[in-house]
């Protein structure tokens, strides 16, 4: 394999891994944020972690692929090196994610407090608007209007009333 073939193979793998990562993002999109984000980090580590397969030539390959091929075909001794690389890169990536999440936490709390304050202010403004609309006609009768017709009896209005006259 020439250097050009090696770079083409890594380019094709990177393109396919980005597609798989996009699918993984879509699959984990419905989850709770603090479960979704670490799973996405783990998926990225599994897809993009390289391991060395020939130390003399500095040839790398995806660690997950090397692990599966060495275990499935029962050849080579690179599975332990690949597992070590996966665990090392995974620990570093999850540690970086935890630091990122801890830095982000105060900002999320402030945002939630601002939203709660805005909702309370909107509710208070709506209540004041409703009270103002109620006080808009101070001389109106509090009960039913004198021009409103009385409620009809439940049995259709035939008992006790034989004639309906309009009110003037």
Phi, psi and omega in degrees: 000125179278169179298324180294317177296322179298315179292323177295319179296318178293324177296316177296319179296318180298319178296315179293322179293323176296321176296317178295322178294322176298317177297319179296321177296320178293321180292328182263006184294334184274350188281167175297140188307316185279358169257322183295313186293315176296325177295324177292322178296316179297319178298319179294320179295316181297323182280324190251005180279121177266158172222149182278135179248339177221097184297334181289325183256359185055051178257127181249158175213161178299131185295323180294318179294318179297319179298313181294318181292318179293322178286319183289319182266352180054048177229157174075166178237025182274355184294323180289321177295319179294319178295321178295317178296318178299315182291322179294309179296324178295317179295320179294316181293318179292325175297316177296323178294319180297318177297316178299317181293323179290325176291324182285336187302312179298325179294322178293322178295318178296320179296318179295321178294320177297319179294319179295319178295320179294320178294320178294320178294322179293321178294320179293320178295321178294320179294319178294321178297318179294320178294322178293320177294325179290323180277003184293328178242086186288338183261008179285147179291138182289334182269199179293152183292152180287345179269353181285144179282148180293155181295139180285147177296158184292334184269019174096357176082019182267337182274123175085347180230113180256342184223136180249124179247143177287150177270141179256000000 
